[in-house]
Structure formats: structure tokens, C-alpha cells
mmCIF file of C-alpha atoms and ligand atoms in Angstrom:
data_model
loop_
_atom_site.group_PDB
_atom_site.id
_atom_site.type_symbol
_atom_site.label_atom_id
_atom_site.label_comp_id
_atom_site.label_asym_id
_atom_site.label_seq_id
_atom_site.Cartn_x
_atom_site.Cartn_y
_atom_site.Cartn_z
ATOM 1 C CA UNK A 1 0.000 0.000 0.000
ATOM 2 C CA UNK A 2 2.323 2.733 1.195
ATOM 3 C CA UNK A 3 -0.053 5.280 0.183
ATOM 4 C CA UNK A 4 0.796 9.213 0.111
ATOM 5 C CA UNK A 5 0.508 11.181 3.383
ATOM 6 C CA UNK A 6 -2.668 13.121 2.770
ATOM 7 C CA UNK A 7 -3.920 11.186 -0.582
ATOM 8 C CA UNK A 8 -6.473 9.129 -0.990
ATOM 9 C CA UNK A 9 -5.985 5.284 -1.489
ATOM 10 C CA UNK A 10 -4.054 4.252 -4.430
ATOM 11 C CA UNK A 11 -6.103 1.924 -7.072
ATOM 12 C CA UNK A 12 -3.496 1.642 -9.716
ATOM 13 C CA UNK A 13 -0.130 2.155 -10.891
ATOM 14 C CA UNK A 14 -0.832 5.520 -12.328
ATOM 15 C CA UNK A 15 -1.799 6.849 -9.352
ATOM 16 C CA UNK A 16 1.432 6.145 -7.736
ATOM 17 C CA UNK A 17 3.202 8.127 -10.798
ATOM 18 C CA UNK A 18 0.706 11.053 -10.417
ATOM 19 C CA UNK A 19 2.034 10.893 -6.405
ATOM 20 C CA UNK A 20 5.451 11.127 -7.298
ATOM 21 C CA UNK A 21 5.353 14.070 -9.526
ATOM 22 C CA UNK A 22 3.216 15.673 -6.667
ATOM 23 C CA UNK A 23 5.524 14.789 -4.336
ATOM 24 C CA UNK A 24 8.372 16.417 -6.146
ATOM 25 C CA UNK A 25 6.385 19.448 -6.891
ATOM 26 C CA UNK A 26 6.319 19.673 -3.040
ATOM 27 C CA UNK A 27 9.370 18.891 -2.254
ATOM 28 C CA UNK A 28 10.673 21.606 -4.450
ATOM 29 C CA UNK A 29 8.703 23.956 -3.214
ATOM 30 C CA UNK A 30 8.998 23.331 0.271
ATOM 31 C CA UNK A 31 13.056 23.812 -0.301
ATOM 32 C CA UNK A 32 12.971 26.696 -1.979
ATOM 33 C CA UNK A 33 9.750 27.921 0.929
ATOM 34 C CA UNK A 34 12.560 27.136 3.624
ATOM 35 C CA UNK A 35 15.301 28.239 2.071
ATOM 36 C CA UNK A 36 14.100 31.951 1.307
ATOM 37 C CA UNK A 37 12.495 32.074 5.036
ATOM 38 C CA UNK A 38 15.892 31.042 6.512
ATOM 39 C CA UNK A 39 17.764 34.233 4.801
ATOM 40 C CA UNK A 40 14.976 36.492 5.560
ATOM 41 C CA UNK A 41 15.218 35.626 9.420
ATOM 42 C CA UNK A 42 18.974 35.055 8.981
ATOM 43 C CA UNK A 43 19.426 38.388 7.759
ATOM 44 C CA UNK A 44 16.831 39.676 9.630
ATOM 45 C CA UNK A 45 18.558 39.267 12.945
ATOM 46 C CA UNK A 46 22.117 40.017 11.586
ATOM 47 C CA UNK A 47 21.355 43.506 10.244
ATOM 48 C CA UNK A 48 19.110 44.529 13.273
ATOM 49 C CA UNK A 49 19.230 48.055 14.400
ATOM 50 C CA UNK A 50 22.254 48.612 16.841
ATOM 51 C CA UNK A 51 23.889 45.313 15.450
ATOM 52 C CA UNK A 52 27.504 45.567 14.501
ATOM 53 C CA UNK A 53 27.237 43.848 11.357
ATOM 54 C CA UNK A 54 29.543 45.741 8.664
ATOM 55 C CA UNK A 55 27.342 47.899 6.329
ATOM 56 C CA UNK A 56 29.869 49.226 4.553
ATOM 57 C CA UNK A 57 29.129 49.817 0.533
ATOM 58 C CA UNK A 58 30.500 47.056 -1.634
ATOM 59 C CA UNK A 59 30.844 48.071 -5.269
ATOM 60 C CA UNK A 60 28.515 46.067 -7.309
ATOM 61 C CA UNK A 61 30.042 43.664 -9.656
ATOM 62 C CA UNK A 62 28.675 41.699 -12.911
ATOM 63 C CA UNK A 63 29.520 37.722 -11.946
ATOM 64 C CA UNK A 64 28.694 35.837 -14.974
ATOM 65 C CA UNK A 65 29.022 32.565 -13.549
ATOM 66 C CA UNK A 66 26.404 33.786 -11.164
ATOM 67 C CA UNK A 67 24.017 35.013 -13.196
ATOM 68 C CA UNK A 68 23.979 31.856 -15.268
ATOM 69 C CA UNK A 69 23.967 29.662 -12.332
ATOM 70 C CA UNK A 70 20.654 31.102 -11.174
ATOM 71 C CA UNK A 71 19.084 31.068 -14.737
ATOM 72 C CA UNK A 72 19.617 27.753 -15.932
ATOM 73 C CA UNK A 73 18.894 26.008 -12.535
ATOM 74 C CA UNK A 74 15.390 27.089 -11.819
ATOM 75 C CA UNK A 75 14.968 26.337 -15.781
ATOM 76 C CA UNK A 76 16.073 22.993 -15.598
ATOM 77 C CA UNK A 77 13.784 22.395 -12.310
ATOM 78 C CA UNK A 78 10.586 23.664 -14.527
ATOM 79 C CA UNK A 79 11.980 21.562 -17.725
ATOM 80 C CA UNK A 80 11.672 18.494 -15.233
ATOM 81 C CA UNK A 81 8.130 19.554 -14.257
ATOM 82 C CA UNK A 82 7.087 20.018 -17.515
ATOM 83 C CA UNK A 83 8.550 16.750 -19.138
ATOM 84 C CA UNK A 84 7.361 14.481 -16.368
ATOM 85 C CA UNK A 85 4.050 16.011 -16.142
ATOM 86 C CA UNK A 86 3.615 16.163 -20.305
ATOM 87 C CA UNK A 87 4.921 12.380 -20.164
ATOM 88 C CA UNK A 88 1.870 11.463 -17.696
ATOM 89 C CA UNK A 89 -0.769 14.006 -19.465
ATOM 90 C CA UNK A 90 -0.035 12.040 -22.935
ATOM 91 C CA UNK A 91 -0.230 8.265 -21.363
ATOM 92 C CA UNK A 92 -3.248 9.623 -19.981
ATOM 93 C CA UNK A 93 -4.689 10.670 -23.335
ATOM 94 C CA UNK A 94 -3.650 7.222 -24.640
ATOM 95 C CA UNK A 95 -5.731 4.284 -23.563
ATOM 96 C CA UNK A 96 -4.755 0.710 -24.778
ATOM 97 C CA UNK A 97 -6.264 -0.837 -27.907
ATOM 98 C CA UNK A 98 -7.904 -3.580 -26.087
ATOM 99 C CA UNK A 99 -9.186 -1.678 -23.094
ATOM 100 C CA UNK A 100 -12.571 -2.992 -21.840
ATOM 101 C CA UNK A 101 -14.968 0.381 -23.301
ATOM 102 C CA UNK A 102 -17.782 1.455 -20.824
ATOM 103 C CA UNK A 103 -19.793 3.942 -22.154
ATOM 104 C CA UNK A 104 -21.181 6.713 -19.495
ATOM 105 C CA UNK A 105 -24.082 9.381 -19.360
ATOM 106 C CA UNK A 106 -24.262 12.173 -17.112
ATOM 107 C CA UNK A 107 -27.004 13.768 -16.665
ATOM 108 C CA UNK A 108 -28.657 16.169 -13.915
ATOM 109 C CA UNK A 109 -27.562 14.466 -11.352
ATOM 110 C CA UNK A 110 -26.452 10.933 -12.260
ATOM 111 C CA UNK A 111 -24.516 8.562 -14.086
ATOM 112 C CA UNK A 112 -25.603 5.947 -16.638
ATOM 113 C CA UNK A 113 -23.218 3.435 -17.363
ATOM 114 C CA UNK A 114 -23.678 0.805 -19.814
ATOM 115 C CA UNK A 115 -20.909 -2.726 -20.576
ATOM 116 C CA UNK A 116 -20.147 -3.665 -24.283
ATOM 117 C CA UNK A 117 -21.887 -6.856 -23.081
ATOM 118 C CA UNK A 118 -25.063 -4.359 -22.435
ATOM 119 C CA UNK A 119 -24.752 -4.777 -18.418
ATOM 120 C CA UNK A 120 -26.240 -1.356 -17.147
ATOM 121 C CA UNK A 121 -25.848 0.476 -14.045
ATOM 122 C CA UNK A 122 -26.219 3.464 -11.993
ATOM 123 C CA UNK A 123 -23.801 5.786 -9.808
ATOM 124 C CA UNK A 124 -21.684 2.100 -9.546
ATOM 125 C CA UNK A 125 -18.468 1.119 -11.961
ATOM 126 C CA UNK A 126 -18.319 -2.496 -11.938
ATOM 127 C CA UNK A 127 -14.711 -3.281 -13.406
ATOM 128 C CA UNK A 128 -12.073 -6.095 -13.453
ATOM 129 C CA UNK A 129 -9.043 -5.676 -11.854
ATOM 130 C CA UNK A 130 -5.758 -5.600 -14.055
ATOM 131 C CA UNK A 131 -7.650 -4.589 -17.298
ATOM 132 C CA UNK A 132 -7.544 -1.105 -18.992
ATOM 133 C CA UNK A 133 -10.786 0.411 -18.962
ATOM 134 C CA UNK A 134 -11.879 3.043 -21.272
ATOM 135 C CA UNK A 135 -14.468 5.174 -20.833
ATOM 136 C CA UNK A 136 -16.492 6.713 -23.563
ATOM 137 C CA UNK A 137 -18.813 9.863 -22.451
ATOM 138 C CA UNK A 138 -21.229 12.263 -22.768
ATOM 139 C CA UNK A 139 -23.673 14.658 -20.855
ATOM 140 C CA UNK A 140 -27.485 14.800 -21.784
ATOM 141 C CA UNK A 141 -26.887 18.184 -20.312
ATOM 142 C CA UNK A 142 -24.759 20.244 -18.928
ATOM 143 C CA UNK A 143 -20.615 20.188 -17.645
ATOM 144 C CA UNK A 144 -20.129 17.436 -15.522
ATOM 145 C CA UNK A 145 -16.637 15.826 -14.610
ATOM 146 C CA UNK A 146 -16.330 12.806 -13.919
ATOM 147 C CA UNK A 147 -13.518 11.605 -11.288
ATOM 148 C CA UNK A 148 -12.054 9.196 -9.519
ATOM 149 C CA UNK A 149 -9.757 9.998 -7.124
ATOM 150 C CA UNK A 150 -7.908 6.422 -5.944
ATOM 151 C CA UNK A 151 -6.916 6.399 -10.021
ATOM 152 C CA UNK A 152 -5.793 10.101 -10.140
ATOM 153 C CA UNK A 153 -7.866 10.536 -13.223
ATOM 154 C CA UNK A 154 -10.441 13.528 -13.732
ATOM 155 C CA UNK A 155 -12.103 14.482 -17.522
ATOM 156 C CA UNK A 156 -15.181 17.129 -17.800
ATOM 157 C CA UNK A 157 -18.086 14.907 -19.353
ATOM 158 C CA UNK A 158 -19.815 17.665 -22.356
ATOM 159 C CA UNK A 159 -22.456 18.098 -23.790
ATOM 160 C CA UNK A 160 -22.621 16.907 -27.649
ATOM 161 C CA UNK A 161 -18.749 16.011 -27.383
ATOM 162 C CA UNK A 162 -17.407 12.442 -26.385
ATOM 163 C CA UNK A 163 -14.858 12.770 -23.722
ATOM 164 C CA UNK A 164 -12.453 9.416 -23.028
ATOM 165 C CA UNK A 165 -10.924 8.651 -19.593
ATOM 166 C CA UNK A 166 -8.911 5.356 -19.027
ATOM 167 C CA UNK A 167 -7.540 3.819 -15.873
ATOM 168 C CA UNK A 168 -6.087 0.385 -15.090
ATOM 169 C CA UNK A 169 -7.383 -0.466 -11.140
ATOM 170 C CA UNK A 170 -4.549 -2.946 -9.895
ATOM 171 C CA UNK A 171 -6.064 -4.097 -6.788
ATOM 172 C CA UNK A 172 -9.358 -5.065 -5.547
ATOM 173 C CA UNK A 173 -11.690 -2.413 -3.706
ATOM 174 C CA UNK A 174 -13.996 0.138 -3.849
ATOM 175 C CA UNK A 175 -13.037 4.000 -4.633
ATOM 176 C CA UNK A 176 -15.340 6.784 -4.059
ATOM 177 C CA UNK A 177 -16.497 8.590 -7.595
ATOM 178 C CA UNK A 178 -17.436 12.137 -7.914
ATOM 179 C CA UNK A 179 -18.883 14.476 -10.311
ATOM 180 C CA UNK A 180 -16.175 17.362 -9.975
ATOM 181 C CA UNK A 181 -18.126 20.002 -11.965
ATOM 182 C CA UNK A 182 -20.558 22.144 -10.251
ATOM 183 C CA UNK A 183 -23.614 20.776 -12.395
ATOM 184 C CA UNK A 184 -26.943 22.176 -10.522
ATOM 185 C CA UNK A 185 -28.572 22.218 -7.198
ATOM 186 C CA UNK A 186 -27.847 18.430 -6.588
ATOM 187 C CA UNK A 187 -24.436 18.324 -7.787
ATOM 188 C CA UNK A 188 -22.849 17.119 -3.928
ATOM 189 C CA UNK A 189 -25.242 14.303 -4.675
ATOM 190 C CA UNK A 190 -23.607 12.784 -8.471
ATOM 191 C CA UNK A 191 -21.682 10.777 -6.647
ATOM 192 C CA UNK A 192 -20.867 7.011 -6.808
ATOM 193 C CA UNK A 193 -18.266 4.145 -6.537
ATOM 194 C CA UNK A 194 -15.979 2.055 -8.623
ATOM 195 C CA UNK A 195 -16.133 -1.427 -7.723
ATOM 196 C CA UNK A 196 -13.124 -3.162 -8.661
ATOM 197 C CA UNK A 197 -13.490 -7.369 -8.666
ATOM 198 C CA UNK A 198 -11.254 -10.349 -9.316
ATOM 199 C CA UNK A 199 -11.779 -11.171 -12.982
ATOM 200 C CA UNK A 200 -13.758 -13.991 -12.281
ATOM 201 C CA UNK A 201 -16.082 -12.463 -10.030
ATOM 202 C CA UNK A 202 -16.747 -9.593 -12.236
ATOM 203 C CA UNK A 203 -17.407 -12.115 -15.237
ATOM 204 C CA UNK A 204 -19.986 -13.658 -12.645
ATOM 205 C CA UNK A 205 -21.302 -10.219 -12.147
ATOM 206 C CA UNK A 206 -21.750 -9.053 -15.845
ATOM 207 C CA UNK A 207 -23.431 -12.774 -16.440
ATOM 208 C CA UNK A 208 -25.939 -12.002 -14.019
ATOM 209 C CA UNK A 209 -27.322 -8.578 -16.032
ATOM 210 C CA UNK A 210 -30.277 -9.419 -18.406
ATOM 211 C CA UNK A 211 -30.044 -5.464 -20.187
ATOM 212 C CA UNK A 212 -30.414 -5.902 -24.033
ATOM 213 C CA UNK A 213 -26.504 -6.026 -25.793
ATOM 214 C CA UNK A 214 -25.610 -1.919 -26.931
ATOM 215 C CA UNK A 215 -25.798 -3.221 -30.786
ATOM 216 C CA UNK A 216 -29.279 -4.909 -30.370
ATOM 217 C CA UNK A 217 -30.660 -2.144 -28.439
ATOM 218 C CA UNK A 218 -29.172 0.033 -31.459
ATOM 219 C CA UNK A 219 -30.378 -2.223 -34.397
ATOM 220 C CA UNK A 220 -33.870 -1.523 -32.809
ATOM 221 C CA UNK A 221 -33.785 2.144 -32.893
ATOM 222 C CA UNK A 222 -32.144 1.918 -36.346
ATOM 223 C CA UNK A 223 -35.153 0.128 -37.714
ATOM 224 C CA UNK A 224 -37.369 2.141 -35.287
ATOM 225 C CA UNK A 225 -36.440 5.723 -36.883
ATOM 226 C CA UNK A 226 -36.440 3.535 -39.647
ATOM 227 C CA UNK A 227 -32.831 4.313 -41.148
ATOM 228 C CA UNK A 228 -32.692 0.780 -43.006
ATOM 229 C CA UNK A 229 -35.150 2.581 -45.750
ATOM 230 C CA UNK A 230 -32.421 4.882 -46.611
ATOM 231 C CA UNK A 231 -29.296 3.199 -45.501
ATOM 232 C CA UNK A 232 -29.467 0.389 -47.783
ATOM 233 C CA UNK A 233 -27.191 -1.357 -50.128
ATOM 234 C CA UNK A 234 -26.811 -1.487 -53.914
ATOM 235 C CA UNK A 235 -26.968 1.422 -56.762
ATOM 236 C CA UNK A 236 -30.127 2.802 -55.926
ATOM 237 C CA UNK A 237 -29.505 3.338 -52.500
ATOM 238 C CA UNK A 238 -30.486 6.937 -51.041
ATOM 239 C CA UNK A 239 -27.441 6.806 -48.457
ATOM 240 C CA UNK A 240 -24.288 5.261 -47.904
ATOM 241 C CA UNK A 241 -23.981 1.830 -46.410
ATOM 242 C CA UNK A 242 -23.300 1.610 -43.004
ATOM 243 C CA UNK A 243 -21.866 -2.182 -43.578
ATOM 244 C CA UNK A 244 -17.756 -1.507 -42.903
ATOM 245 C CA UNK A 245 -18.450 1.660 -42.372
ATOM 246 C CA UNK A 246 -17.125 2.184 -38.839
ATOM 247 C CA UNK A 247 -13.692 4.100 -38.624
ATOM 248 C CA UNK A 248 -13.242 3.873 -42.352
ATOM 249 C CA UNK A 249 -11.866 7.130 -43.855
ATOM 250 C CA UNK A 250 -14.905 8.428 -46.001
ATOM 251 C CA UNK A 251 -14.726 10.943 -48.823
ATOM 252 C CA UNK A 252 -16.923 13.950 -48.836
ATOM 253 C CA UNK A 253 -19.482 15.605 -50.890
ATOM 254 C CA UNK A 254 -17.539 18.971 -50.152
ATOM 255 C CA UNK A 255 -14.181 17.465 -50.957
ATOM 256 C CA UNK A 256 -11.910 15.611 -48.201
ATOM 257 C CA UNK A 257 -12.268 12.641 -45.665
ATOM 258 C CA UNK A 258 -13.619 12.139 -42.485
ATOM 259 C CA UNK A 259 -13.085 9.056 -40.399
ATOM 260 C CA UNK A 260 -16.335 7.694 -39.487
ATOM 261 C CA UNK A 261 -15.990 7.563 -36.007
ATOM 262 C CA UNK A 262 -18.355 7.403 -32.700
ATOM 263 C CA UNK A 263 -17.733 11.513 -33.328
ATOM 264 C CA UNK A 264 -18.668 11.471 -36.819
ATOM 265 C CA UNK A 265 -21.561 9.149 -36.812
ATOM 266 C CA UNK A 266 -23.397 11.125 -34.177
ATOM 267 C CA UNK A 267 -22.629 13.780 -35.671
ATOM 268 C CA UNK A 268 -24.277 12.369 -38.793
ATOM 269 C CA UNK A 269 -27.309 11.552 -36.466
ATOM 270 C CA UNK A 270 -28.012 15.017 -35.183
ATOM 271 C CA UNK A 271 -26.984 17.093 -37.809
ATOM 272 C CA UNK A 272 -27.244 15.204 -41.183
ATOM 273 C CA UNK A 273 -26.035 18.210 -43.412
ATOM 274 C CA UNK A 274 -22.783 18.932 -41.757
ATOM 275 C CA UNK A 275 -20.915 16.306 -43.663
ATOM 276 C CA UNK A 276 -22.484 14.128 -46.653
ATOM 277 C CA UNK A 277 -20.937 11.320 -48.432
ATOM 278 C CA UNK A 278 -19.491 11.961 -51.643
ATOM 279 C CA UNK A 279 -22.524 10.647 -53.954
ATOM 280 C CA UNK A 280 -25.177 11.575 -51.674
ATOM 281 C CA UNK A 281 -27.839 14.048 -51.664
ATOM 282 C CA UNK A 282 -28.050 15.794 -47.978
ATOM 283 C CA UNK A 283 -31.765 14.617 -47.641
ATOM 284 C CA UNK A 284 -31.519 12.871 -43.788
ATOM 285 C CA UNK A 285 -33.587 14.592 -41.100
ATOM 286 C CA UNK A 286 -32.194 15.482 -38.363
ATOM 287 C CA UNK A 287 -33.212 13.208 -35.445
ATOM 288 C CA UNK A 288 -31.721 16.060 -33.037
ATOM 289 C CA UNK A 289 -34.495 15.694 -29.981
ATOM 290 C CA UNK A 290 -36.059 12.084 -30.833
ATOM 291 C CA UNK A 291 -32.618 10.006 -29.312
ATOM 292 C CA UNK A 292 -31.065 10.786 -26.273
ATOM 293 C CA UNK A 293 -26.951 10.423 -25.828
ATOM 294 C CA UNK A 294 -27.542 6.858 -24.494
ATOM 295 C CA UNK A 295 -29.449 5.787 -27.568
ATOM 296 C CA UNK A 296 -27.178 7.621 -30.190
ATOM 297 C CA UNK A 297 -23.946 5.243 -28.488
ATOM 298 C CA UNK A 298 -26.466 2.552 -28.996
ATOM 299 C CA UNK A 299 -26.578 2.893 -33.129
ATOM 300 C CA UNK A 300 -22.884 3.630 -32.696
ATOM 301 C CA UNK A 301 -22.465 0.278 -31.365
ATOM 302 C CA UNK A 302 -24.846 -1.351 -33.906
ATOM 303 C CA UNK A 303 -22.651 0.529 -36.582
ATOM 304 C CA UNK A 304 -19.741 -0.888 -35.336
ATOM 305 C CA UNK A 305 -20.745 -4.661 -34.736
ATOM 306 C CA UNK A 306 -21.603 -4.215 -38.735
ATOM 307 C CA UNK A 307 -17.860 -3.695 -38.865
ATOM 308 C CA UNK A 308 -16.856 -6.521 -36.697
ATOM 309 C CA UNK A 309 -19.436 -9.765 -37.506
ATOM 310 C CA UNK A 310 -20.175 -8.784 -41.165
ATOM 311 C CA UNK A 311 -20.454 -12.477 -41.999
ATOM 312 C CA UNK A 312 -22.294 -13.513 -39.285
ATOM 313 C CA UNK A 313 -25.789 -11.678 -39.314
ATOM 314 C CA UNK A 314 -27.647 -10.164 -42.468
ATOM 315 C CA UNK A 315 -27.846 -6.779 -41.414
ATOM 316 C CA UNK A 316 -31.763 -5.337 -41.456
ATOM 317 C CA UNK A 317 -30.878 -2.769 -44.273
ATOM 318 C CA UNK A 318 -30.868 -5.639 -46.960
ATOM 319 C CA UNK A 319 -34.993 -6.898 -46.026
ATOM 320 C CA UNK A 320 -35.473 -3.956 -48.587
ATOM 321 C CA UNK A 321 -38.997 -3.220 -47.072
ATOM 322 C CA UNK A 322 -40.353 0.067 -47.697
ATOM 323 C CA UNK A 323 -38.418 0.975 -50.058
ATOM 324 C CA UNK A 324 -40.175 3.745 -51.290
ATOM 325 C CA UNK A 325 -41.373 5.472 -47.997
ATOM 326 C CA UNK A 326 -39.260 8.679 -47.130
ATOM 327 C CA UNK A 327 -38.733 7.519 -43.297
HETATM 328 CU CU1 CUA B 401 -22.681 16.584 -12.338
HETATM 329 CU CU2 CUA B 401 -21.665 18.037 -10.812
#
């Protein structure tokens, strides 16, 4: 354990890095705190009125050694700051390419979390320890931030922005979780825990959930809004198709590429016109008001799994029903 005077229990190896450069910070400042106070009372005392301390003039001199010595010191010191501290800000904005993905909702005043299996929950972070988990998220609202201070990690959730936050927990607990953005009247209440579990257990825990998978629960809204009229395949087809679609680089009616990722695609969802497909008239509505953030990262996640499995299902676009209705 060995945790920092002061700091709240450590839950993973980051945290102990994040401690470190704290503690240096400190400990450089506390030298330099001391140090000055020392020759202000040293002085202090030695130059006191009726003290016999010379205070004769000395003729001031130019001392280039000096001068450099007390330039280039403090600028290595902040150099060290700013390297360690860049080096942790970048892992941070890193996470693994097989981290476990949670997505997460904030809204006035909770948190909606939802597993790639399609486990849901509320205010509680179910995760396995040793694994990179990424977190994917989103307010319905307004500016909340959501943090967890046993990891050392804190990212403002946004409205109509994905924000990611990663962490790896390397020991079994639970760690307080707090929305760190003043958010509304019930703000000190948008709070929860991280529950971190032996692999096995947590595999036990997810099993137990009975919440529809994100891609189902996506497929359904996609036929619901009825997106497979449009989004078909073949020549005739009104809009592009979403088979292989997911993180492909896609060229643009207005010239260029986009990637088509979670960014892009709601994008696409809320506000159709921003950026159409080369080929493609910008006839979509906008479906801005009809799906909230948790069912948008829904059809993401359908989108995707038509990436991942295209062998394995038929997707619903190629039934071909209805055609000719404008959806
Ligand atoms: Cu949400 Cu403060």
C-alpha cells in the first residue's frame, strides 16, 4: 500500500506516478519555501538596528558565472516539471487498444453506465481488476466531470462532445467517484463508486445482467427511426452503407475525408447536413431531440458490430422493405 501522506488510497499504478510528480512538486517547493524564510530571518537578525554587522558599501560587480547559475537552474527544475508532467498528461490521453470500453451518461444528477456486453448500471463502476478500462462519455446536459480519485484521473463529461478517460485499477476495492463540476442544485449528490473485482467475479457479475446487448438495443432504434429505408445497399440506395463503415476514412461531398468515427456518426445523427458522403444528396432529417446520448452510443455500437461480424448476421438494411417510404 504505502499510500501518500494526505492522498487518498491508491487503485493503480498511475496513481502512484501522479504521487510522485506531486511529491516532487512539493518537495521543491517546500526547499525553496525554507530556504528563502531562513535568509529572511537570517538576515533579519544580523542587520538589526544597533547590530555591529559591517554595512559598509560594496561596489557592485557583474559575476557571470552567477548570473547563469541562477538562470539555468530554476529552468532545468521547470523543464523536469514540464517533461514528467507532459509524459503522464499524454499516457493519460492514450488508452490501450484492447481496453474494456464502458460507455457513461451524465445527466442532472447521475450517471448511466452501460458494458459492451449491455450490463447497465447506476452511480456504480463495476470493473475487473488488471484490465484497462476506457471510458467513452457524454452529458445529456450540462458540464459534468467525472472523477475518480484512488486512479488520479479527472475528464469534464460535455455536452454533444465524447470525452475518453482510461484507468487500469490494480487491486481489488472500492473507490469513491465524484462528479467534480458544479452541475446544478444536486451536484454534492452525483456521486458514486468504482467497484473493482477479481476477474472472475466480475465475469460472474456481468453474467448475471439481463439489459439488451448496446448493438441490439441500437439495431432496434435503427429500424425504429427507420434508417434501413435509406441506408441500404446497392446502386439505388439513397445513403451510404453503413456495412464496414465504422472508422473507415470516407470521402466527402464537399471534398476531403472524415473518419467515421463514434464523433462522426453522431454527428451524422443530429446534424445530417454537416458532412455528406461523396454521392449523396443531404436529404436525412435530423433526429436532433427524438434520441437521447444513451441511444445515439447505442446505433454507434450497432454501426460498429456491422464492422466486426459482417459475416455472421444479415444486417436489417438488406430486407429492402419500404423501399419507397421517405422515413
Ligand atoms: Cu454533475 Cu456536478
Amino acid at each position: 500500500m504505502n499510500d501518500g501522506l494526505f492522498l487518498p488510497t491508491r487503485g493503480s499504478a498511475y496513481a502512484g506516478e501522479v504521487d510522485a510528480l506531486y511529491a516532487f512538486l512539493v518537495a521543491v517547493s517546500l526547499f525553496f519555501t525554507f530556504g528563502i524564510c531562513f535568509f529572511i530571518l537570517f538576515f533579519a537578525v544580523r542587520y538589526r538596528t544597533g547590530s555591529k554587522a559591517s554595512r559598509a558599501p560594496i561596489a557592485v560587480r557583474h559575476i557571470r558565472l552567477i548570473e547563469i547559475t541562477w538562470s539555468v537552474i530554476p529552468l532545468l527544475l521547470a523543464m523536469v516539471m514540464f517533461g514528467w508532467g507532459a509524459a503522464l498528461f499524454l499516457r493519460q490521453q492514450q488508452p490501450p487498444e484492447d481496453a474494456l470500453e464502458v460507455t457513461v451518461v451524465g445527466k442532472q444528477w447521475m450517471w448511466s453506465l452501460q458494458h459492451p456486453g449491455g450490463r447497465r448500471e447506476h452511480n456504480e463502476l463495476h470493473v475487473p481488476v488488471g484490465r484497462a478500462v476506457k471510458l467513452r462519455m457524454i452529458s445529456e446536459d450540462v458540464i459534468h466531470s467525472f472523477y475518480v480519485p484512488a486512479f488520479r484521473v479527472k475528464q469534464d463529461v460535455l455536452p454533444g462532445r465524447y470525452t475518453t478517460l482510461w484507468f487500469q485499477p490494480d487491486r481489488v476495492g472500492e473507490h469513491h467517484l465524484f462528479c467534480a463540476e458544479y452541475c446544478g442544485t444536486e451536484h454534492s449528490l452525483m456521486i458514486g463508486k468504482v467497484i473493482v473485482r477479481e476477474p472472475g467475479e466480475f465475469a460472474r457479475w456481468l453474467a448475471r445482467g439481463s439489459d439488451e446487448p448496446p448493438e441490439i438495443a441500437g439495431r432496434k432504434l435503427f429500424e425504429q427511426f427507420r434508417c434501413h429505408t435509406c441506408h441500404t445497399q446497392g446502386e439505388t440506395a439513397r445513403a451510404p452503407s453503413l456495412d464496414g463503415l465504422f472508422k473507415k476514412k470516407t470521402p466527402l461531398e464537399s471534398g476531403g475525408f472524415v473518419v467515421a468515427d463514434e464523433e462522426y456518426i453522431r454527428e451524422s445523427i443530429l446534424d445530417p447536413r454537416a458532412k455528406v458522403v461523396a454521392g449523396f444528396q443531404p436529404i436525412m432529417p435530423t433526429f436532433e431531440g427524438q434520441i437521447g446520448e444513451q441511444g445515439i452510443l447505442q446505433i454507434i455500437a450497432y454501426i460498429k458490430s456491422l464492422s466486426e461480424t459482417d459475416s455472421q448476421e444479415a444486417p436489417p438494411e438488406r430486407d429492402g422493405e419500404d423501399t419507397d417510404d421517405d422515413g
